[in-house]
Amino acid sequence: MKLLVTGGAGFIGSNFVHHVLKTTDHSVVVLDALTYAGNRASLDGLPDDRFELVVGDITDAVLVDRLTGEADAVVHYAAESHNDNSLHDPRPFLDTNIVGTYTLIEAARKHGTRFHHISTDEVYGDLELDDPDRFTEQTPYNPSSPYSSTKAGSDLLVRAWVRSFGLRATISNCSNNYGPYQHVEKFIPRQITNVIDGVRPKLYGAGQNVRDWIHASDHSSAVLTILEQGRIGETYLIGADGEEDNRSVVETILEAMGQPKDAYDHVTDRAGHDLRYAIDSTKLRTELGWRPAYGDFRAGLADTITWYREHEDWWRAQKAATEARYQQQGQA
Ligand code: NAD
Ligand code: TDX
């Protein structure tokens, strides 16, 4: 297959492109606008004969129409992805997440192209800490932030295009990813690179919020499985049973990096901060037989710390500007 991967120069998209080119004989065209979150270097070393990067915007209907017409399938990762940014400037989230997705599904409908939409568990809102239930494919949508509401909107557009126009689409909603190539604005790489720089990690509020962590390589294998074997029109939740509260994550990072466990600061909490996410991925596991390879979050985190230590050239250029932005927001 020839895949068009939008947002392939971002964190999860680039992990997917590496995974596909390593484990299949599919070829890949990445369409990426190289916003502040995209990095060409995340795609270094890929085979020229099976890989191409097109720098462009997913709201560019002419470009999207041509590239979609040339592809056998579209895997749509491109998004504005950071909750904190969406609280300070929501507009790009509407443009990319809503209008961009609309532009892609219109092209896929016209050309009859198979479409896989990447989304997030945040569309379901949040859970109480002691809620015995986790999110399933049946959980009602209830997003909290400008980011998650635009992702929810994009999911609903895809669902409507399946029902109204017969778009051959699947959707996946995944939990929080960690691993190589994640921007230093995000929680785990921000704290790892802070410790490397001799700066104390920054915990929002009391740090009791829970996220359900999955390694990006496991997200990639799940998406490939759904693309190749998923039932058209279906939604699959992707998760690896990795619930951890933020304070434990910071303490684990500090210990793994040889620092005292309590060497972190509390900073201003995020407005509207979701308390807990948790994914039940039974459908994906029983229907399609998918399993995560990283069973142990601490082992995955240790690999990730090693990656950031060894790839300072990849993240260094973004660190100062990212921390300056947090400083302005009172979260530094
Ligand atoms: P990211 O911010 O690291 O990467 C986004 C990429 O999209 C960047 O390369 C950027 O240049 C590109 N992009 C942004 N706007 C564009 C536009 N208008 N046209 C073309 N390219 C554009 O994001 P990520 O964390 O890799 O997330 C990828 C996808 O996965 C998103 O759809 C996100 O909602 C979803 N997701 C993320 C997580 C997570 O934990 N990070 C979890 C579940 C789902
Ligand atoms: O410095 C920090 N301190 C802190 O305590 C930062 C940056 C974050 N946090 C907290 C907020 C969250 O509870 O850590 C948790 C994780 O924060 P983020 O990395 O910003 O992720 P989150 O808001 O949970 O969203 C992520 O997972 C779901 C991705 O950014 C989304 O794109 C995805 O949909």
Coordinates of C-alpha atoms in Angstrom, one line a residue, residues 110-277:
K110 CA -14.2 11.9 -3.7
H111 CA -11.4 9.4 -4.4
G112 CA -12.9 6.5 -2.4
T113 CA -9.7 6.3 -0.3
R114 CA -9.5 4.3 2.9
F115 CA -9.2 6.7 5.8
H116 CA -8.0 6.1 9.4
H117 CA -8.6 9.0 11.9
I118 CA -6.3 9.3 14.9
S119 CA -8.0 10.6 18.0
T120 CA -7.7 10.8 21.8
D121 CA -9.4 9.5 24.9
E122 CA -9.9 13.1 26.0
V123 CA -13.1 13.3 23.9
Y124 CA -14.8 11.3 26.7
G125 CA -14.0 14.0 29.4
D126 CA -12.6 12.7 32.7
L127 CA -13.3 10.1 35.4
E128 CA -13.4 10.3 39.2
L129 CA -10.2 8.8 40.8
D130 CA -12.3 6.0 42.3
D131 CA -14.6 5.3 39.3
P132 CA -14.5 1.5 38.7
D133 CA -15.4 2.0 35.0
R134 CA -13.0 3.0 32.3
F135 CA -13.7 4.6 28.9
T136 CA -15.1 2.2 26.2
E137 CA -16.3 2.7 22.7
Q138 CA -19.8 3.3 24.2
T139 CA -18.8 6.2 26.5
P140 CA -20.7 9.4 25.6
Y141 CA -18.6 12.3 24.3
N142 CA -18.0 15.0 27.0
P143 CA -14.8 17.0 26.1
S144 CA -13.4 19.7 28.5
S145 CA -10.8 21.8 26.7
P146 CA -10.6 23.7 23.3
Y147 CA -8.2 20.9 22.2
S148 CA -10.4 18.0 23.1
S149 CA -13.6 19.6 21.9
T150 CA -12.0 20.1 18.4
K151 CA -10.8 16.5 18.4
A152 CA -14.3 15.4 19.4
G153 CA -15.7 17.6 16.6
S154 CA -13.3 16.0 14.1
D155 CA -14.3 12.4 15.2
L156 CA -18.0 13.3 14.7
L157 CA -17.3 14.6 11.2
V158 CA -15.6 11.3 10.3
R159 CA -18.6 9.4 11.7
A160 CA -21.0 11.5 9.8
W161 CA -19.0 11.0 6.5
V162 CA -19.1 7.2 7.1
R163 CA -22.9 7.2 7.6
S164 CA -23.9 9.9 5.0
F165 CA -21.4 9.3 2.3
G166 CA -20.1 5.8 2.8
L167 CA -16.5 7.0 3.7
R168 CA -14.4 3.9 4.3
A169 CA -13.1 5.0 7.6
T170 CA -12.0 3.8 11.0
I171 CA -11.3 5.8 14.1
S172 CA -9.0 5.1 17.1
N173 CA -9.0 6.9 20.4
C174 CA -5.7 6.4 22.3
S175 CA -4.5 7.2 25.8
N176 CA -1.5 9.4 26.6
N177 CA 1.6 8.5 24.6
Y178 CA 5.3 8.7 25.7
G179 CA 8.5 7.8 23.9
P180 CA 11.1 9.3 21.5
Y181 CA 10.4 12.4 19.4
Q182 CA 7.9 13.9 21.8
H183 CA 8.0 17.7 22.0
V184 CA 9.5 19.2 25.2
E185 CA 6.3 21.1 25.9
K186 CA 4.6 17.8 26.9
F187 CA 4.7 16.5 30.5
I188 CA 7.3 13.6 30.4
P189 CA 9.9 15.2 28.1
R190 CA 9.5 18.5 29.8
Q191 CA 10.5 17.0 33.1
I192 CA 13.3 14.8 31.7
T193 CA 14.9 17.7 29.9
N194 CA 14.4 20.0 33.0
V195 CA 16.4 17.5 35.1
I196 CA 19.1 17.3 32.4
D197 CA 19.3 21.1 32.6
G198 CA 19.4 21.1 36.5
V199 CA 15.9 22.5 36.7
R200 CA 13.3 21.1 39.1
P201 CA 10.3 19.3 37.5
K202 CA 7.0 21.3 37.5
L203 CA 3.8 19.6 38.7
Y204 CA 0.5 21.2 38.0
G205 CA -1.6 21.6 41.1
A206 CA -1.3 18.8 43.6
G207 CA -0.2 16.3 41.0
Q208 CA -3.0 13.8 41.7
N209 CA -4.3 13.8 38.1
V210 CA -4.1 10.3 36.5
R211 CA -3.1 9.6 32.9
D212 CA -3.1 6.2 31.2
W213 CA 0.3 5.9 29.6
I214 CA 1.2 3.9 26.4
H215 CA 4.5 3.8 24.5
A216 CA 4.2 5.4 21.1
S217 CA 5.5 2.2 19.4
D218 CA 2.5 0.3 20.9
H219 CA 0.2 3.0 19.6
S220 CA 1.8 2.5 16.1
S221 CA 1.3 -1.2 16.1
A222 CA -2.3 -0.8 17.1
V223 CA -3.0 1.7 14.3
L224 CA -1.4 -0.5 11.7
T225 CA -3.5 -3.5 13.0
I226 CA -6.7 -1.4 12.7
L227 CA -5.7 -0.1 9.3
E228 CA -5.1 -3.6 8.0
Q229 CA -7.8 -5.5 9.8
G230 CA -10.3 -3.1 11.4
R231 CA -14.0 -3.1 10.4
I232 CA -15.0 -0.1 8.4
G233 CA -17.1 2.4 10.3
E234 CA -15.8 1.2 13.7
T235 CA -14.1 3.0 16.5
Y236 CA -11.4 1.2 18.5
L237 CA -9.9 2.4 21.9
I238 CA -6.2 1.9 22.3
G239 CA -4.6 1.7 25.7
A240 CA -2.0 -0.4 27.6
D241 CA -3.3 -0.4 31.2
G242 CA -0.8 2.2 32.2
E243 CA -2.6 4.4 34.8
E244 CA -0.2 6.6 36.9
D245 CA -0.8 9.8 38.8
N246 CA 1.4 12.7 37.7
R247 CA 3.2 12.9 41.0
S248 CA 4.3 9.2 40.7
V249 CA 5.6 9.9 37.2
V250 CA 7.7 12.8 38.3
E251 CA 9.1 10.8 41.3
T252 CA 9.9 7.9 39.0
I253 CA 11.7 10.2 36.6
L254 CA 13.7 11.9 39.4
E255 CA 14.7 8.5 40.9
A256 CA 15.7 7.1 37.5
M257 CA 17.8 10.2 36.9
G258 CA 19.6 10.0 40.3
Q259 CA 17.8 12.9 42.0
P260 CA 15.9 13.0 45.3
K261 CA 12.3 11.9 44.8
D262 CA 10.9 15.2 46.2
A263 CA 13.1 17.6 44.1
Y264 CA 10.1 19.1 42.2
D265 CA 7.9 22.2 42.4
H266 CA 4.2 22.7 42.4
V267 CA 3.0 25.3 39.9
T268 CA -0.3 26.9 38.9
D269 CA -2.8 24.2 37.8
R270 CA -4.2 24.0 34.3
A271 CA -7.6 25.6 33.9
G272 CA -10.3 22.9 33.6
H273 CA -7.7 20.2 34.2
D274 CA -9.1 16.7 33.5
L275 CA -8.7 14.5 36.6
R276 CA -8.4 11.0 35.2
Y277 CA -8.3 9.1 31.9

